[in-house]
Short mmCIF file of C-alpha atoms in Angstrom, two decimals:
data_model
loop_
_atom_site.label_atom_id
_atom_site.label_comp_id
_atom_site.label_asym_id
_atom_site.label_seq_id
_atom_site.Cartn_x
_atom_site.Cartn_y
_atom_site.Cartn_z
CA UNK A 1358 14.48 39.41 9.06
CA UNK A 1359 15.66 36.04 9.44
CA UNK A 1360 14.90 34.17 12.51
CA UNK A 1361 18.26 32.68 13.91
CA UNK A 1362 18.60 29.27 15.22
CA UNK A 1363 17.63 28.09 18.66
CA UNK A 1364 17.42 25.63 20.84
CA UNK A 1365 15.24 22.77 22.35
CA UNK A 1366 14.92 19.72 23.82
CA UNK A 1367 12.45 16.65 24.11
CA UNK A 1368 11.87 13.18 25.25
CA UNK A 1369 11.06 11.58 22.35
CA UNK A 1370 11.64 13.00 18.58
CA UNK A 1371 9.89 11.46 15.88
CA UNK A 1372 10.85 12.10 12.06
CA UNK A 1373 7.80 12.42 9.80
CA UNK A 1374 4.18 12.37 9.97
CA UNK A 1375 3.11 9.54 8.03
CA UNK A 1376 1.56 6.61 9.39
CA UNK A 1377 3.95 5.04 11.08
CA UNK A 1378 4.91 8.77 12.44
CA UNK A 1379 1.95 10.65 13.77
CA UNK A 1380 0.82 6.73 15.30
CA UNK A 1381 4.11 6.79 16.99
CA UNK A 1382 4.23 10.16 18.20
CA UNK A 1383 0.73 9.73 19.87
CA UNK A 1384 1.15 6.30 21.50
CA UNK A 1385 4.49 7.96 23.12
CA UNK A 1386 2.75 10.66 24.65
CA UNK A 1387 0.01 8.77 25.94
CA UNK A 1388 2.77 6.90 27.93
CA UNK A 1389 3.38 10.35 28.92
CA UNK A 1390 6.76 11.16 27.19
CA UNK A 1391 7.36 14.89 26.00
CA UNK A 1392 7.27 14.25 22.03
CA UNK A 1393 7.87 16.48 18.99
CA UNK A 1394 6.79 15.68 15.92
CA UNK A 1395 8.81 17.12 12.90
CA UNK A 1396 6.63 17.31 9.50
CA UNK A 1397 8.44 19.07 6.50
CA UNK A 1398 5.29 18.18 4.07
CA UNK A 1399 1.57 17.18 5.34
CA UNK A 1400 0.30 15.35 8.36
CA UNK A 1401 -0.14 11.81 7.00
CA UNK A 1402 2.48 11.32 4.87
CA UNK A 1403 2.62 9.65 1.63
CA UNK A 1404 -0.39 7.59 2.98
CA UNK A 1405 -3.18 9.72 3.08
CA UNK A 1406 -2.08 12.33 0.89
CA UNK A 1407 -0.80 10.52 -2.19
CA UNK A 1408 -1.56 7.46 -1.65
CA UNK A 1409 -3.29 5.02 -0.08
CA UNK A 1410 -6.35 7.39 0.48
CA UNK A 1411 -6.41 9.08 -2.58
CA UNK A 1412 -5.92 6.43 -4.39
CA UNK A 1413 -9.12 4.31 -3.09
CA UNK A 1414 -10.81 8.08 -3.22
CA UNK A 1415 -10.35 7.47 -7.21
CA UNK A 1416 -10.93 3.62 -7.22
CA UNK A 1417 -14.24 4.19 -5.54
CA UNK A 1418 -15.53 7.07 -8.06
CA UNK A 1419 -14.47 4.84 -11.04
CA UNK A 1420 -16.09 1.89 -9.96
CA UNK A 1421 -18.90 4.02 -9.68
CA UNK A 1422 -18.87 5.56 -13.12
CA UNK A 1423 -18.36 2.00 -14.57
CA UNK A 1424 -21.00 0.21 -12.84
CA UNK A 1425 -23.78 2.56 -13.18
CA UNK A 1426 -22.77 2.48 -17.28
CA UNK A 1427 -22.76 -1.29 -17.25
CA UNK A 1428 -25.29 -2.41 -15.47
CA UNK A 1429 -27.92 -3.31 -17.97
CA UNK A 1430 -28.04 -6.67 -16.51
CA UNK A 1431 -29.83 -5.58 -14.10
CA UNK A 1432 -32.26 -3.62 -15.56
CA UNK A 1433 -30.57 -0.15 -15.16
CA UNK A 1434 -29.48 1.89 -17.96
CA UNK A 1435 -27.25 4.85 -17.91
CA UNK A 1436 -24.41 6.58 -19.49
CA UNK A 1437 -22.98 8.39 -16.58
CA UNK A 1438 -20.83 11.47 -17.28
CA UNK A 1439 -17.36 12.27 -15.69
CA UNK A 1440 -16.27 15.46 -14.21
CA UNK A 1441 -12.55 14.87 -13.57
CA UNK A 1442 -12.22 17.87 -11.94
CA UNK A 1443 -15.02 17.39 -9.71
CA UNK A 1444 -13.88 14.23 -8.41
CA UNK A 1445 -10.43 15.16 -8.00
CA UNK A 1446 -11.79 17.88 -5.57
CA UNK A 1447 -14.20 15.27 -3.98
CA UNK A 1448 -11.06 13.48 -3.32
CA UNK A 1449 -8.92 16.50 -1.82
CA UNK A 1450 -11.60 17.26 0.52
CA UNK A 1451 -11.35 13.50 1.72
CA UNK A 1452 -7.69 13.96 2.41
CA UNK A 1453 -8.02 17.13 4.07
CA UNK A 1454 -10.69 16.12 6.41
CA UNK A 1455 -8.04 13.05 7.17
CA UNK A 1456 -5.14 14.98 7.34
CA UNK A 1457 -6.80 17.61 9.43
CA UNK A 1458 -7.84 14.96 11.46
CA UNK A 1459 -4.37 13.47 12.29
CA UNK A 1460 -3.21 16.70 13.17
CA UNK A 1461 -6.10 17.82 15.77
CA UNK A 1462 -5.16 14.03 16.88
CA UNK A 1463 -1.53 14.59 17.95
CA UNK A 1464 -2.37 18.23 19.79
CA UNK A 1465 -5.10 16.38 21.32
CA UNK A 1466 -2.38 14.03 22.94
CA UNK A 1467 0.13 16.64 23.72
CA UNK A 1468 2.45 16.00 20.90
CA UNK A 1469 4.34 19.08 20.21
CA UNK A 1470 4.02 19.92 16.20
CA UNK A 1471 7.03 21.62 14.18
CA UNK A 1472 6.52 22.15 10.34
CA UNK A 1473 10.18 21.99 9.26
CA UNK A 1474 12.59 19.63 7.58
CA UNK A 1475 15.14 17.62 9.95
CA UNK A 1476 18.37 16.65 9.43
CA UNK A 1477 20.72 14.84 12.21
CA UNK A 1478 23.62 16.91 13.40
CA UNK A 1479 24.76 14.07 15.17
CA UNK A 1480 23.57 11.03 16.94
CA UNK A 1481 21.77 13.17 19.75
CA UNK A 1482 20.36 15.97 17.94
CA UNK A 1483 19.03 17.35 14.30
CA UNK A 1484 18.32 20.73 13.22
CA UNK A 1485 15.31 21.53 11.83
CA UNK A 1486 15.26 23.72 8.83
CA UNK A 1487 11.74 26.25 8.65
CA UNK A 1488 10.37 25.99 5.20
CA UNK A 1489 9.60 29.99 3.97
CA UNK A 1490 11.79 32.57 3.53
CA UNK A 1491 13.09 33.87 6.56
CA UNK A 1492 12.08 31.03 8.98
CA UNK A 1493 15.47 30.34 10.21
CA UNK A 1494 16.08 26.90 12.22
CA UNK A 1495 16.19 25.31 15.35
CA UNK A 1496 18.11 22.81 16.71
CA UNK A 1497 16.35 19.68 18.83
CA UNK A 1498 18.11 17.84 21.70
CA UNK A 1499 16.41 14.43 21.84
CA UNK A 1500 16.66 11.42 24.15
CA UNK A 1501 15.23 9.00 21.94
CA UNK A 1502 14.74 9.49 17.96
CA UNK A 1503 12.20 8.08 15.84
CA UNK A 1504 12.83 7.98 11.93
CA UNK A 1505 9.43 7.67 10.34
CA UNK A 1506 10.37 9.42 6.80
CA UNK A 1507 8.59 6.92 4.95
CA UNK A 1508 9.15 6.07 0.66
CA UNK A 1509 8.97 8.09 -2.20
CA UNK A 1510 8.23 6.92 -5.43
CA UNK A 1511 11.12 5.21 -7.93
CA UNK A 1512 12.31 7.19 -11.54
CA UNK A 1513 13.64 5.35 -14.15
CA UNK A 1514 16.47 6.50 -16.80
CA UNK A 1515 14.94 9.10 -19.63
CA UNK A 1516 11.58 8.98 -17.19
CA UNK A 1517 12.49 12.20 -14.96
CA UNK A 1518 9.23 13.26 -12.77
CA UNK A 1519 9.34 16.38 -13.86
CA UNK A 1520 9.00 16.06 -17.71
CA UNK A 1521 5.21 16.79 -18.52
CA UNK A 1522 3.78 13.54 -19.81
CA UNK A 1523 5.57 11.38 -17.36
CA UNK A 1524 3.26 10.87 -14.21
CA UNK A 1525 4.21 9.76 -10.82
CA UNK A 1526 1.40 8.13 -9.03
CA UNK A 1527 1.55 11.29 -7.45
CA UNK A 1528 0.67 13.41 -10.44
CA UNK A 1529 -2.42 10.51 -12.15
CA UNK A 1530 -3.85 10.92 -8.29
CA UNK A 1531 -4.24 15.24 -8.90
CA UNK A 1532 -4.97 15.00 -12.84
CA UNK A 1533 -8.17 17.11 -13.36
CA UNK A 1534 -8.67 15.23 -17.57
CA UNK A 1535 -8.29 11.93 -18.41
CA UNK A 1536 -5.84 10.99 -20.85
CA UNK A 1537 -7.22 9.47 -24.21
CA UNK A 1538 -4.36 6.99 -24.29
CA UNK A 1539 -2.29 6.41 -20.94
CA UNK A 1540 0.68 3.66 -21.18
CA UNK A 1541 1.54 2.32 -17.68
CA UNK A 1542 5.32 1.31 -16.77
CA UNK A 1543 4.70 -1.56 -14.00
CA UNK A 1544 2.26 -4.37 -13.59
CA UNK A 1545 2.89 -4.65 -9.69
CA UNK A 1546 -0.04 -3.10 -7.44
CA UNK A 1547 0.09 0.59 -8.06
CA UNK A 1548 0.28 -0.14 -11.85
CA UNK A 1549 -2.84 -2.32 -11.19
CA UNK A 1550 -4.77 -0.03 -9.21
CA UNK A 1551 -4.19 2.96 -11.23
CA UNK A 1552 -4.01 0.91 -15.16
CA UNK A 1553 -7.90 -0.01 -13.84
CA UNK A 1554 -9.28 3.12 -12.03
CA UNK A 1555 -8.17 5.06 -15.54
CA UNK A 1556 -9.58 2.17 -18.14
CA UNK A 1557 -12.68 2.32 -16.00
CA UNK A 1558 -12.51 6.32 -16.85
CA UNK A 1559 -12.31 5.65 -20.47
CA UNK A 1560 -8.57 5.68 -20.73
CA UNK A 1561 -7.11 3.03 -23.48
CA UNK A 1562 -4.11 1.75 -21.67
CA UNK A 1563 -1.29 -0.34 -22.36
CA UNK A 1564 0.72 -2.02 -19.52
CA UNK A 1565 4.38 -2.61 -20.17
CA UNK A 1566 6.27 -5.31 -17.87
CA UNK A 1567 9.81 -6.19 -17.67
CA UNK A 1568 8.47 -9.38 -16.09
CA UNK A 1569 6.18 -12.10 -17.48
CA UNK A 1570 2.60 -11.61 -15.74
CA UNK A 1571 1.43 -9.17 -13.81
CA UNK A 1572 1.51 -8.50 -9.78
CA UNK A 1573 4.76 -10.17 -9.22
CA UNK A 1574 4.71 -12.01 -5.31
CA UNK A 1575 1.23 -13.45 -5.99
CA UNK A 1576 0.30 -17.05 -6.74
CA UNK A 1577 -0.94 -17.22 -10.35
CA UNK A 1578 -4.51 -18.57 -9.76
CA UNK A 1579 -5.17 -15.05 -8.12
CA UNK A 1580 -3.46 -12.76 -10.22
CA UNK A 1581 -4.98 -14.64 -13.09
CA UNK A 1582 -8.34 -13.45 -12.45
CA UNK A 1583 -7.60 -9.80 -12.03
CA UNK A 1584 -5.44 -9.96 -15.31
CA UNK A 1585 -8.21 -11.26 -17.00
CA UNK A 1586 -10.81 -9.12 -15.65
CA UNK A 1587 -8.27 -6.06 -16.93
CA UNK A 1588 -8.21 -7.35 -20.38
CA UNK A 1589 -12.11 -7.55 -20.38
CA UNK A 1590 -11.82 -3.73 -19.17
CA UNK A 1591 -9.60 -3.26 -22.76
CA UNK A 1592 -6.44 -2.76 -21.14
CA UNK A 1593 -3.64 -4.29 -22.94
CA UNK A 1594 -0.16 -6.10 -21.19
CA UNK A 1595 3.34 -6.35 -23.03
CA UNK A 1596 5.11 -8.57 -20.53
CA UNK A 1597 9.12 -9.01 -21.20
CA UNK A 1598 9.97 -5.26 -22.12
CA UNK A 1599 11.14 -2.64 -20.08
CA UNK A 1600 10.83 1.23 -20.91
CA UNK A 1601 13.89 2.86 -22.34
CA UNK A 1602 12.78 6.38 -23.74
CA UNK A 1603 10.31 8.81 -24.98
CA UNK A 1604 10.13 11.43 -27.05
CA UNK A 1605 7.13 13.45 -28.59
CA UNK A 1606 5.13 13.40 -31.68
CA UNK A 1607 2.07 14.91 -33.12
CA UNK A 1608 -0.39 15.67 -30.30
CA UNK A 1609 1.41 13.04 -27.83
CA UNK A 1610 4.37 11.20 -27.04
CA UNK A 1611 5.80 7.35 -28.46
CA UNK A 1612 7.19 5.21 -25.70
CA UNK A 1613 9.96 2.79 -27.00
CA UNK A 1614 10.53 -0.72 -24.75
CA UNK A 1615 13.23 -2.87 -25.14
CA UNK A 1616 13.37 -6.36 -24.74
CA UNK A 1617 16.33 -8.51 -22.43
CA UNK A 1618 17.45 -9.59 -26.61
CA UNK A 1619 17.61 -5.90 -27.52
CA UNK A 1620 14.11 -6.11 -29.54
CA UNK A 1621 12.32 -2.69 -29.55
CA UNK A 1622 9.01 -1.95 -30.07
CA UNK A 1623 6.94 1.74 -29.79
CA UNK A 1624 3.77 2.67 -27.98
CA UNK A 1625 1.77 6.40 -28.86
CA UNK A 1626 0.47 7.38 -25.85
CA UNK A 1627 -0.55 11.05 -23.81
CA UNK A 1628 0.85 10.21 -20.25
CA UNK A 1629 2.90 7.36 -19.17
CA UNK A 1630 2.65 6.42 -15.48
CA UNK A 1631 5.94 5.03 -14.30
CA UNK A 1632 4.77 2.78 -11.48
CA UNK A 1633 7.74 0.50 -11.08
CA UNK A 1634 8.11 0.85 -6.89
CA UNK A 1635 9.17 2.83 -3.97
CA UNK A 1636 12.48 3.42 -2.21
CA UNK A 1637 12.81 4.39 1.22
CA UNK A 1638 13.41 8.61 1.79
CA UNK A 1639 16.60 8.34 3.79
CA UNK A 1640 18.95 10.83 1.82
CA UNK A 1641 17.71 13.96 3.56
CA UNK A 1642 18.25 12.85 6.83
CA UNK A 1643 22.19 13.37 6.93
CA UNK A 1644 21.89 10.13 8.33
CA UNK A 1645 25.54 9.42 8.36
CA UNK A 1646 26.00 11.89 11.22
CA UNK A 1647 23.87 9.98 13.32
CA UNK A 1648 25.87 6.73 12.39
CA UNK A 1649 23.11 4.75 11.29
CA UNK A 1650 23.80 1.63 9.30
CA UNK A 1651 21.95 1.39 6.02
CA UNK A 1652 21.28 -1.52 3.99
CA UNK A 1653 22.80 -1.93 0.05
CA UNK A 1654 18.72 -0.39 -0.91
CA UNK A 1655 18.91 1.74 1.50
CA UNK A 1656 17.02 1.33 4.64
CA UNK A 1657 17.74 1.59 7.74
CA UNK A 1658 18.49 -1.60 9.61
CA UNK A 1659 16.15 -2.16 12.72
CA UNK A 1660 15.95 -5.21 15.16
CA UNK A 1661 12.49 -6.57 16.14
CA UNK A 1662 11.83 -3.42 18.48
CA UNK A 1663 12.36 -1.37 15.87
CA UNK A 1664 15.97 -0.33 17.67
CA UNK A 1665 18.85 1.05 14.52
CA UNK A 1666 22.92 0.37 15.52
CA UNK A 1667 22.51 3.91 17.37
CA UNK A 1668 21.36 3.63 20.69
CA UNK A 1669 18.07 5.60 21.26
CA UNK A 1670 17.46 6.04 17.41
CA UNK A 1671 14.53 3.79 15.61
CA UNK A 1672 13.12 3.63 12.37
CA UNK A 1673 9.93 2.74 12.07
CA UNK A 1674 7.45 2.46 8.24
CA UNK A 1675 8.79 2.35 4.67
CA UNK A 1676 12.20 3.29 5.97
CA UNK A 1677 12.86 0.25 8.04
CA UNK A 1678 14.49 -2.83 6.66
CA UNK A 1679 11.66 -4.73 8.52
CA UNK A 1680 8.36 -5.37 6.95
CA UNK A 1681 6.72 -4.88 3.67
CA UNK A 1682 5.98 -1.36 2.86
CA UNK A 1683 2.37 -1.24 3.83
CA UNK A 1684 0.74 1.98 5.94
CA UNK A 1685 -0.57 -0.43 8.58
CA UNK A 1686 2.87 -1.90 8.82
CA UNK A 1687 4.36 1.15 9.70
CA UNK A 1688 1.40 2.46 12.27
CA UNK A 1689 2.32 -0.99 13.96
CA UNK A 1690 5.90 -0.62 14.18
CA UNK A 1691 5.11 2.79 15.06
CA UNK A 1692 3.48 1.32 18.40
CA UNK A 1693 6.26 -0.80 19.10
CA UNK A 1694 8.98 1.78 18.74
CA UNK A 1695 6.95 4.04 21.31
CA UNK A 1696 6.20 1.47 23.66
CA UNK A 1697 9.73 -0.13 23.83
CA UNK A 1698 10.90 3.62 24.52
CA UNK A 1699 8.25 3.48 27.38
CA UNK A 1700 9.60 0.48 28.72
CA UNK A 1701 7.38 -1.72 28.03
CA UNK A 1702 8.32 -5.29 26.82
CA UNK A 1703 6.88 -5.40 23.58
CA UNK A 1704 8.33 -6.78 19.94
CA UNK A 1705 7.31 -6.30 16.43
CA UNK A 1706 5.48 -9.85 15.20
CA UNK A 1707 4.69 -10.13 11.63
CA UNK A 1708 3.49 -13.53 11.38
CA UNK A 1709 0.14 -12.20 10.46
CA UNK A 1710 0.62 -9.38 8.64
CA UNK A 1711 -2.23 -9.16 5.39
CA UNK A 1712 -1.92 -6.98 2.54
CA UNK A 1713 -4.43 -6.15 -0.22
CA UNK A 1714 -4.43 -4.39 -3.52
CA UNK A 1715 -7.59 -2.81 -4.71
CA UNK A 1716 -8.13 -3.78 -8.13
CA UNK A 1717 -10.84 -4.79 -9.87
CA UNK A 1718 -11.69 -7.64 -8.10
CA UNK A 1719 -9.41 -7.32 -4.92
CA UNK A 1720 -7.32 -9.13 -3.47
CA UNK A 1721 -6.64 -10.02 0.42
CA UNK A 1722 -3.67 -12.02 1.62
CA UNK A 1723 -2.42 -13.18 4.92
CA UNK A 1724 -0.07 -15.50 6.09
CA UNK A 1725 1.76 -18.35 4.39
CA UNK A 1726 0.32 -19.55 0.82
CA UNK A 1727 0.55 -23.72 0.71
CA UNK A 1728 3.95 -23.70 -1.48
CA UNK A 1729 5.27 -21.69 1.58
CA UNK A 1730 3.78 -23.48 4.83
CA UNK A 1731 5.09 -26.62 3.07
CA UNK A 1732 8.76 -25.12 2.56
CA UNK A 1733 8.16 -24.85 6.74
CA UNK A 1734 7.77 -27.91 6.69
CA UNK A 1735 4.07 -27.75 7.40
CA UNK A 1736 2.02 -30.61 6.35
CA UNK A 1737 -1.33 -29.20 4.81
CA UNK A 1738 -4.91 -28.86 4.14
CA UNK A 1739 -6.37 -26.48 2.13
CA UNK A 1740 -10.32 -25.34 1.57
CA UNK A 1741 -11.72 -23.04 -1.42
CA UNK A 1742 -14.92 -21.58 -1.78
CA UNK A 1743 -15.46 -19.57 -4.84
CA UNK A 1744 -17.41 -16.69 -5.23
CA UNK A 1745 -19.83 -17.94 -8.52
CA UNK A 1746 -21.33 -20.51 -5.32
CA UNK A 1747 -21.95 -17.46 -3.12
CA UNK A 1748 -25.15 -16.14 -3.06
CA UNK A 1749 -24.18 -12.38 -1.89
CA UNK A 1750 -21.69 -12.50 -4.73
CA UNK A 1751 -24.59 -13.12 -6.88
CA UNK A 1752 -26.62 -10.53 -5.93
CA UNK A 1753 -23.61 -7.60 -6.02
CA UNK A 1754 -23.14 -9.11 -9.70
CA UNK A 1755 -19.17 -9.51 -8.71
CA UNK A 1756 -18.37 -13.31 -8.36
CA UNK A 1757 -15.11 -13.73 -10.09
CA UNK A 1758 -12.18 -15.25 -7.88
CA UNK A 1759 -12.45 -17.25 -4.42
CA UNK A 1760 -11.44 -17.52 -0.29
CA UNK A 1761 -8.70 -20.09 -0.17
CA UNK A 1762 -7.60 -21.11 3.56
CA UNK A 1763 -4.29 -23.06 4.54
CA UNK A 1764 -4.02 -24.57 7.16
CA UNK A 1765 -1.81 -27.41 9.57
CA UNK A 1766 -3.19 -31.01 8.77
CA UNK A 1767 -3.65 -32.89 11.99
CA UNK A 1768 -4.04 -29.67 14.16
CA UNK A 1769 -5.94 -27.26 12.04
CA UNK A 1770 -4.35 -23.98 13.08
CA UNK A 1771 -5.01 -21.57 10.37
CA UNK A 1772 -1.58 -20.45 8.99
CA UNK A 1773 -2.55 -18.43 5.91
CA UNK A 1774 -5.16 -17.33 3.28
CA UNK A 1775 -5.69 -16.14 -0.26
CA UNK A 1776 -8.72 -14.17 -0.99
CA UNK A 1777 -9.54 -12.92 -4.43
CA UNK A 1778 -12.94 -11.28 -5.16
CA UNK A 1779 -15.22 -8.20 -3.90
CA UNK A 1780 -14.40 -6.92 -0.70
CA UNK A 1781 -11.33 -9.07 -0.29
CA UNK A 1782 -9.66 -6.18 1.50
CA UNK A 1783 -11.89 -6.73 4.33
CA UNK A 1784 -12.47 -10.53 4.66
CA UNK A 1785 -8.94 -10.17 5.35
CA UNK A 1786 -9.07 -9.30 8.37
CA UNK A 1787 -11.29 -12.35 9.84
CA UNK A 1788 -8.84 -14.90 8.76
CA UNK A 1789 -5.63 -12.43 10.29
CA UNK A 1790 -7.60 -12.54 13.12
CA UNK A 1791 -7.64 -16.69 13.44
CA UNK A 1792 -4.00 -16.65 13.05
CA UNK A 1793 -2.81 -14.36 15.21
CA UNK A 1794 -5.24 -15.75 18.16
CA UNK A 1795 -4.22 -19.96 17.09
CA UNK A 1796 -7.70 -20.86 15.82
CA UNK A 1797 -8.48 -23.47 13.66
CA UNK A 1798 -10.27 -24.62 10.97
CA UNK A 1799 -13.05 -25.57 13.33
CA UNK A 1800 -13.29 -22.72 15.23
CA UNK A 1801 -13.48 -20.43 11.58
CA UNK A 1802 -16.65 -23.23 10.08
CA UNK A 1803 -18.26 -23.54 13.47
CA UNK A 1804 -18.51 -19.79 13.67
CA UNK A 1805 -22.29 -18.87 12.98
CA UNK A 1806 -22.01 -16.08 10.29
CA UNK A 1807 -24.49 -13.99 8.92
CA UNK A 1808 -26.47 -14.65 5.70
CA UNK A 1809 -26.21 -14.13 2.96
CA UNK A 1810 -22.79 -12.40 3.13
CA UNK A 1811 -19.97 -12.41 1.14
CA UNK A 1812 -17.50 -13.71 4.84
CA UNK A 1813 -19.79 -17.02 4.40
CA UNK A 1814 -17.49 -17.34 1.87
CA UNK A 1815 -14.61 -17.70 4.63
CA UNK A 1816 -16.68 -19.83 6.71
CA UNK A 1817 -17.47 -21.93 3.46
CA UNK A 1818 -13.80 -22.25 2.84
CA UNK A 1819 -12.81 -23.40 6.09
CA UNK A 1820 -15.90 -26.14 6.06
CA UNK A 1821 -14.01 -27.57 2.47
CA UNK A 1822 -10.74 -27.59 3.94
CA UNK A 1823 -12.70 -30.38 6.54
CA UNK A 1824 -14.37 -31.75 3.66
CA UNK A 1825 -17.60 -30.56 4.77
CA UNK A 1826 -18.92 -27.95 2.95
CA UNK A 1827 -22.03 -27.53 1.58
CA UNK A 1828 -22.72 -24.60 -0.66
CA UNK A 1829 -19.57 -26.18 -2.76
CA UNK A 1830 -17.99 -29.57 -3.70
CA UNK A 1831 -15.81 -30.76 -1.19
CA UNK A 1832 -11.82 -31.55 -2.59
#
């Protein structure tokens, strides 16, 4: 029997559990808004389901498996075997404990949950299609809208998702083998990621980039040292050719690239990962009932309180025109978008917004680099510290890259840093920290910081920039 369609109302409607979602949904109803949060997938989006969580789930186990099998160094000797399929499950029940989580989060908070797809009616209302056979749908009155639908992942001509050997990152996160020969479209940061956790596995794999070096949007003395540490892992970069087709042969497949002068040239391969980006997941919204503005890439246009052309509509995460695509990014605007509709006076600030990418060694970024605070007109100072001077860097046996801090001559105030190295990803945060409080340069070196630790490295950085460090030469 097939339910037929009724109808409800609600404060607050947000669009999509993701990050920038469920965070939403549950800062709203702590203001003490009715909220309904519609989910057509899982709770946690892209983010913890196929990506960001999974992903590190995987980086983790390979760095694992590599370091335990090269470690003779330091006296240990081992030739660790991988179970694929074990891991993958290790990693599953990780994302189900998180996504579990999220949702006994929003009931917690009052946040009414419907498993459904939604789709605006108009600029007041969407209906909200049951997935299952029989489910019928229901219709939502809302006051105030939240689009959180987040990104999905970009295809390429001849590449099509759903052809066997072509992965998503979707599909290398839930493989259960490891291919003997992987070929990676895209040198940006999922390329990265994944080219490394799968050469760490035992993969051979090629990297193919329409551009000339890898992680395009980085300065070249840091994506220098992961490139090199990827070579040393055997993977193998063809910069200036893009991917144009496939087809199969023997036991696997032969990718052809093109070059911008029409050159070709052929890979054999098993899988090839096409990791060339993420567009934001706007056509099933029947957003042009609603009347929302989209940009030529399509995202939806927000101010700085995440407010669309539409009265009472926001967008908030991968789908907003505001932002890099980052989870965090989104579970901020997320905040913002609740809190405005709360009437509070809040905006969304990203002058200290870090990202990181978790190769092998990571990298941490925040703020301006020099070439930029100078194009501001800044005048600078800069400080370095490099890891091969640190003695916690020494004892993890990971000292490739360095802390780099930028900062405003005569005053000091931090305005940006560079980190390449281990743990990068979280000495991030120290340095986002000084610049979105004003400190300077002083108040970073004069902080005491424990030893030995790989964040003297900040403190270290911050001394050079006042030409007084001491574990390194001063510039």
């Amino acid at each position: 029997m097939v339910v037929g369609d009724i109808s409800t109302g609600t404060e607050v409607l947000v669009i999509g559990a993701g990050p920038g979602g469920y965070v939403a949904a549950i800062r709203a109803a702590q203001r003490d808004l009715d909220v309904t949060l519609v989910e057509k997938d899982a709770y946690g989006g892209v983010c913890l389901n196929r990506g960001c969580i999974p992903s590190k789930a995987l980086i983790t186990g390979a760095d694992v498996a590599h370091e335990a099998g090269n470690a003779e160094e330091m006296g240990i000797h081992a030739d660790p075997a991988v179970d694929m399929s074990q891991m993958v499950n290790w990693k599953d029940d990780v994302v189900d404990t998180l996504t579990g989580g999220v949702e006994k989060l929003c009931k917690a908070n009052g946040v009414n949950l419907i498993e459904g797809e939604a789709r605006f009616k108009d600029d007041g209302s969407v209906r909200v299609a049951h997935g299952g056979e029989g489910q019928g749908s229901e219709s939502i009155d809302f006051q105030h809208c939240i689009v959180a639908t987040g990104s999905r992942p970009i295809q390429i001509p001849n590449f099509e998702f759903a052809d066997d050997p072509v992965w998503s990152s979707t599909d290398a996160l839930d493989t259960d083998t490891v291919p003997d020969r992987l070929l990676v479209v895209g040198a940006g940061y999922i390329g990265m990621e994944l080219s490394t956790t799968f050469a760490k596995l035992g993969a051979d794999v090629t990297v193919v980039e329409m551009l000339d070096d890898v992680l395009p949007g980085y300065e070249d003395d840091v994506s220098r040292v992961v490139k090199k540490r990827a070579q040393s892992l055997g993977i193998d970069f063809e910069f200036g050719e893009a991917a144009s087709d496939w087809r199969e042969e023997g036991d696997g497949i032969v990718v052809t690239t093109e070059t911008e002068d029409g050159e070709e040239s052929s890979y054999d391969a098993d899988k090839v990962l096409v990791a060339v980006g993420r567009s934001p997941l706007t056509d099933t919204l029947d957003i042009e009932n609603a009347g929302l503005d989209l940009t030529d890439d399509g995202f939806v246009e927000v101010d700085d309180r995440m407010r669309t052309s539409v009265d009472g509509i926001y967008a908030v995460g991968d789908v907003a025109d505001r932002g890099p695509m980052l989870a965090h990014v989104g579970s901020k605007q997320g905040i913002v978008a609740a809190e405005h509709i709360a009437g509070e006076p809040v905006a969304y600030d990203a002058q200290a917004v870090p990202a990181a990418v978790f190769t092998d060694p990571e990298i941490g970024t925040v703020g301006m680099t020099q070439a930029e605070a100078e194009e501001e007109g800044f005048e600078t100072v800069v400080g370095q510290m490099p890891f091969n001077a640190s003695g916690r860097a020494l004892t993890t046996g990971h000292t490739d890259g360095f802390v780099r801090i930028v900062a405003e001559e005569q005053s000091g105030f931090v305005l940006g840093a560079q980190i390449v190295g281990p743990e990068a990803s979280e000495l991030v945060a120290e340095v986002s920290l000084a610049i979105e409080m004003g400190a300077t340069l002083e108040d970073v070196a004069s902080t005491i910081h424990t030893h030995p630790t790989l964040s003297e490295a900040v403190m270290e950085a911050a001394e050079n920039a006042q030409g007084q460090a001491i574990h390194t030469l001063n510039r």
